[in-house]
CSV table of C-alpha atoms and ligand atoms in Angstrom, one decimal:
chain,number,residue,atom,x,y,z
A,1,UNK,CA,-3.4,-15.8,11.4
A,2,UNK,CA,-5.3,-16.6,8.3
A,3,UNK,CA,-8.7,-17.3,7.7
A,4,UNK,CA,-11.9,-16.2,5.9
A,5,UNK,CA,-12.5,-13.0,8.7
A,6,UNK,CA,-8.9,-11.5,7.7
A,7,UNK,CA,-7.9,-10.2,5.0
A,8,UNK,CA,-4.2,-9.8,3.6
A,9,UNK,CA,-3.4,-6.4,1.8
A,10,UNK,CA,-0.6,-6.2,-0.2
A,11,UNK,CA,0.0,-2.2,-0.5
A,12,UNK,CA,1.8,-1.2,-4.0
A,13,UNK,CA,4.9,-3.6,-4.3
A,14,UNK,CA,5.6,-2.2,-7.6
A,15,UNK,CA,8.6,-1.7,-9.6
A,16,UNK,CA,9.3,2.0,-9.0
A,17,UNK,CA,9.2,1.2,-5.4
A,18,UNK,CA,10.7,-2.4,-5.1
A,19,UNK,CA,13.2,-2.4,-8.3
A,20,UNK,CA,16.7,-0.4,-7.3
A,21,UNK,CA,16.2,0.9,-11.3
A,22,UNK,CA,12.6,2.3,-10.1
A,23,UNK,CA,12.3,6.4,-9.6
A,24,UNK,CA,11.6,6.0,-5.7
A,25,UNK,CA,13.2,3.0,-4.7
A,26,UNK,CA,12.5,1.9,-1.4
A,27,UNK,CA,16.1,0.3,-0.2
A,28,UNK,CA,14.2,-2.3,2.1
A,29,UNK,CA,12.2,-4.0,-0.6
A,30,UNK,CA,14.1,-6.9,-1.9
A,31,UNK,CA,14.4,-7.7,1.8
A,32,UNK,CA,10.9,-8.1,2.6
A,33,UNK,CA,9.6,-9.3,-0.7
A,34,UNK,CA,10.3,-13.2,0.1
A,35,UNK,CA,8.4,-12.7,3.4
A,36,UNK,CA,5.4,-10.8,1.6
A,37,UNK,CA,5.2,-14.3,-0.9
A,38,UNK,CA,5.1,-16.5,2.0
A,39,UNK,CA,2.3,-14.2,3.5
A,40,UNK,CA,0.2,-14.5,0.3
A,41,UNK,CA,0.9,-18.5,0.6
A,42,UNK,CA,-0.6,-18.5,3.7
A,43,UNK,CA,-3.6,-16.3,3.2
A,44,UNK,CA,-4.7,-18.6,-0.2
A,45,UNK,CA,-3.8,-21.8,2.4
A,46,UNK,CA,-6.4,-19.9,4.9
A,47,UNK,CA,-8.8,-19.4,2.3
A,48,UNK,CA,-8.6,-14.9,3.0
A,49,UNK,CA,-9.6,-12.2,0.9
A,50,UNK,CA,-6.2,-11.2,-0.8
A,51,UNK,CA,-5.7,-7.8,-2.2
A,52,UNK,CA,-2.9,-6.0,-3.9
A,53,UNK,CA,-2.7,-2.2,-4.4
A,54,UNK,CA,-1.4,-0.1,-6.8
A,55,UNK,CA,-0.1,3.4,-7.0
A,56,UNK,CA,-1.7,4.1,-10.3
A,57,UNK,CA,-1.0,8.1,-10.9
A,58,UNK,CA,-1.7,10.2,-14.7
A,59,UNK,CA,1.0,11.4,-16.3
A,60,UNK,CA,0.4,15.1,-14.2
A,61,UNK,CA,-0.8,15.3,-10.6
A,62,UNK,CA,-0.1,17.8,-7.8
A,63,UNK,CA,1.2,14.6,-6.1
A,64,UNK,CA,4.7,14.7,-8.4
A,65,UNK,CA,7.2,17.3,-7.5
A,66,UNK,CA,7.2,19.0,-10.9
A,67,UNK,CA,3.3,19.6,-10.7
A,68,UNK,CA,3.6,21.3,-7.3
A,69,UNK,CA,4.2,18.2,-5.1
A,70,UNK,CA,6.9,16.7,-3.2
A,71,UNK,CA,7.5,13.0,-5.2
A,72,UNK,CA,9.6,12.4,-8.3
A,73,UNK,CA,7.3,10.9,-11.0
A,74,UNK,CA,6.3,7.2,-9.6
A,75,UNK,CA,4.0,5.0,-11.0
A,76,UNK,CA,2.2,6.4,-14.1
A,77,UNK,CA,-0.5,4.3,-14.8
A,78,UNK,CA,0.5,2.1,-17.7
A,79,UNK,CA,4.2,2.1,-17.4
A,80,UNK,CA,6.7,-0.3,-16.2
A,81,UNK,CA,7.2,1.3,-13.3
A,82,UNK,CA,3.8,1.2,-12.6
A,83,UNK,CA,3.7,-2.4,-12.8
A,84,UNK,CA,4.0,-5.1,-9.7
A,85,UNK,CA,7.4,-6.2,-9.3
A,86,UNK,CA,7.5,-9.6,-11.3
A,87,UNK,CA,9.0,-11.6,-7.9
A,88,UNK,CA,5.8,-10.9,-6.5
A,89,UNK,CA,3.4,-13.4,-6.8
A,90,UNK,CA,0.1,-13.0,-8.7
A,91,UNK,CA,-2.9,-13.5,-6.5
A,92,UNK,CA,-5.7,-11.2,-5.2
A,93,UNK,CA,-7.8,-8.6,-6.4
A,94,UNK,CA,-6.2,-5.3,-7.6
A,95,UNK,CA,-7.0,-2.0,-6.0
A,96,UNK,CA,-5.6,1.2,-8.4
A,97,UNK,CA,-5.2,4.3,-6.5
A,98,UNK,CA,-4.5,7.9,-7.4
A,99,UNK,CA,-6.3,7.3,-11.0
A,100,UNK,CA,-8.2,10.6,-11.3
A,101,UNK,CA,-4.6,12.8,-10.0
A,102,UNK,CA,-5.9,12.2,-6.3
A,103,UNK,CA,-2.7,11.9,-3.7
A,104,UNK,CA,-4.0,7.9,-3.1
A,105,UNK,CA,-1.8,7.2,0.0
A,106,UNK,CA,-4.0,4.5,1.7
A,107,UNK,CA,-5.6,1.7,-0.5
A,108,UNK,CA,-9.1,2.5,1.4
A,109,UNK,CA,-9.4,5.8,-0.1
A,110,UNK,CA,-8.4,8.9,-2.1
A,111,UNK,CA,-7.6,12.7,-1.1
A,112,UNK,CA,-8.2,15.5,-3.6
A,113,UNK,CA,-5.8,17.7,-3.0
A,114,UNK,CA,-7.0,20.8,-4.1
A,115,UNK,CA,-10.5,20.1,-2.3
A,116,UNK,CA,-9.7,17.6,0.3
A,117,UNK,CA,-12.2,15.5,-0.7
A,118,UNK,CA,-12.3,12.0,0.7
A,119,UNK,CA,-13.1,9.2,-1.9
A,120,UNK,CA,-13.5,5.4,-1.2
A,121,UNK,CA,-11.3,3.4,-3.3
A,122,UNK,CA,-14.2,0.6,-2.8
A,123,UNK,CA,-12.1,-1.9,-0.8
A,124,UNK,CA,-14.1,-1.2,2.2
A,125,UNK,CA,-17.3,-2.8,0.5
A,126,UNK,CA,-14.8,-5.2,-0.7
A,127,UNK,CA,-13.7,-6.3,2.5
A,128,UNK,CA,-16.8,-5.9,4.1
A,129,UNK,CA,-18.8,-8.0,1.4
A,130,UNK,CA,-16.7,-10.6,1.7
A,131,UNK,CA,-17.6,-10.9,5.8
A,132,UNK,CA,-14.0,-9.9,6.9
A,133,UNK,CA,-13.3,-8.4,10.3
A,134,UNK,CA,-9.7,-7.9,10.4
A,135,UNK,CA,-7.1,-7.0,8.0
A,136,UNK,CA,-3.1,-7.8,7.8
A,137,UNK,CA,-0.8,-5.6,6.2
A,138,UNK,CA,2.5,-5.6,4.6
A,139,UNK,CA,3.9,-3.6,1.8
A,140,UNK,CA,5.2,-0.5,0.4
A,141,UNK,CA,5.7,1.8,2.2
A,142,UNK,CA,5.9,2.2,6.2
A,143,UNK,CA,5.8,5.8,6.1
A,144,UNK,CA,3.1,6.5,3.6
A,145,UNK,CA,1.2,3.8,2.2
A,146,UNK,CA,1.3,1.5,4.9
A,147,UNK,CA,0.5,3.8,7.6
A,148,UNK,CA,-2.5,5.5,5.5
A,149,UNK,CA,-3.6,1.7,5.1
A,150,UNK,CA,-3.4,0.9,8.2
A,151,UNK,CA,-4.9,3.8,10.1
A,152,UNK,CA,-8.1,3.9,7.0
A,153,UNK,CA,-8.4,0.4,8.0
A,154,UNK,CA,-9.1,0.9,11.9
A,155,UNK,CA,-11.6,4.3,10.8
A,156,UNK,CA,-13.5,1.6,8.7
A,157,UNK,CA,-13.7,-0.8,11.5
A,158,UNK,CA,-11.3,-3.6,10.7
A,159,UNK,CA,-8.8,-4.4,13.4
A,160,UNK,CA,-5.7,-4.4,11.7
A,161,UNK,CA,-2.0,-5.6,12.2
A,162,UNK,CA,1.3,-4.8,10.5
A,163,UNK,CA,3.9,-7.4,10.3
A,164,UNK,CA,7.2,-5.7,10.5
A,165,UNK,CA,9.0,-8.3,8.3
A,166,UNK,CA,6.6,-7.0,5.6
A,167,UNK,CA,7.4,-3.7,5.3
A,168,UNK,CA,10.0,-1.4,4.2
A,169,UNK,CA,10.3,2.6,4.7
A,170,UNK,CA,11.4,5.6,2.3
A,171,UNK,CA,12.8,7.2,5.3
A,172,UNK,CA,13.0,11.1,3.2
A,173,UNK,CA,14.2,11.8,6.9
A,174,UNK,CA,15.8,9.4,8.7
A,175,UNK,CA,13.7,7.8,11.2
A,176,UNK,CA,10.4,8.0,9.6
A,177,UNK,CA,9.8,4.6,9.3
A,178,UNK,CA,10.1,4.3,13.3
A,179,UNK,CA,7.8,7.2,13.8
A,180,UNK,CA,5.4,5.6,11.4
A,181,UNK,CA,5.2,2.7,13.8
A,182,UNK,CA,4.6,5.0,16.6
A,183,UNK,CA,1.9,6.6,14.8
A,184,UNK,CA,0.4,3.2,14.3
A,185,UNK,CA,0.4,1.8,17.5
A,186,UNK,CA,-0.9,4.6,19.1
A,187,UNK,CA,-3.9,4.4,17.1
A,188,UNK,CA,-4.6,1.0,17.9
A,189,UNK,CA,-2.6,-0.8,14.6
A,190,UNK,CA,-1.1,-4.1,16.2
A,191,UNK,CA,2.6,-4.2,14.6
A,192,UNK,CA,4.3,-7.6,15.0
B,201,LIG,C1,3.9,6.0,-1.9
B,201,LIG,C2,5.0,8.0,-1.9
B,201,LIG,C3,4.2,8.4,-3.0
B,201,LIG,C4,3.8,4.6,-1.2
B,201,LIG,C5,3.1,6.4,-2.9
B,201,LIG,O1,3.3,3.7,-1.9
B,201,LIG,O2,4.1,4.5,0.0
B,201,LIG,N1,4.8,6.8,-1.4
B,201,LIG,N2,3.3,7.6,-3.5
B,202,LIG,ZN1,2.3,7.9,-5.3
């Protein structure tokens, strides 16, 4: 699976996501996070681009719930929450999303949400830089970051799969996660 042409992206296993003490714990996360180390194993064995992203959010955005959006506080930049979960291990270059109070869902690129305006995070040059065709994902989480990931990836021309082992959902409505997958695969995401 791994070689120079693919690239393993490692969306935002952080400690308010994969820690149960974290503000929007995803209940999957300790269950995938062995696999996730195995796949970072095998992408340095393969000699692929590795890269790790991070939620990275100011202290106010619209994204949070008590500045007008729907998400407890998660991931201020600096904080321990913010930080990747110390299980996982350290190898790749980092990708910081959301810096400038932009919702940063996918680690491609970032949404104002007052404007709409689209930003690229610069992993497309990256990726593209470093000759890679295809990207695998696995992360945090199905129904947000990994499905923005995912679906960025195929509008900037990667092929892209998902491996299910990899990834965990936050599931605010039960299902979500499923219909994440659905969402994916219908736009061309392989999911295995
Ligand atoms: C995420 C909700 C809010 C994620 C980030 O990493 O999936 N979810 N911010
Ligand atoms: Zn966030």
């Amino acid at each position: 699976m791994y070689d120079q042409t693919t690239a393993l992206i490692v969306v935002d296993v952080q400690n308010d996501f994969a820690d149960p003490d974290g503000s929007l714990f995803v209940s999957g996360a300790p269950r995938v996070l062995g696999f996730i180390n195995d796949q970072l194993q095998a992408a340095r064995a393969g000699k692929s681009p590795i890269v790790r992203s991070q939620d990275w959010h100011p202290e106010s955005t619209p994204h949070f719930a008590k500045d007008g959006g729907i998400w407890p506080v998660h991931c201020v930049a600096g904080t321990w929450g913010a930080q990747f979960h110390p299980g996982l291990l350290e190898l790749g270059t980092i990708i910081r999303k959301g810096v400038g109070g932009e919702d940063g869902y996918s680690a491609f690129s970032v949404r104002d949400p007052e404007t709409g305006e689209v930003t690229p995070t610069g992993l497309d040059s990256i990726l593209t830089d470093a000759g890679v065709t295809s990207v695998v994902v696995v992360g945090l989480a199905t129904d947000y970051c990994v499905n923005e990931t995912a679906l960025d990836a195929l509008r900037y021309g990667f092929d892209c799969t998902v491996l299910a082992d990899g990834v965990a959902a936050v599931n605010l409505e039960p299902g979500d996660g499923d219909r994440a997958c659905t969402v994916m695969t219908t736009a061309g995401v392989v999911i295995e």
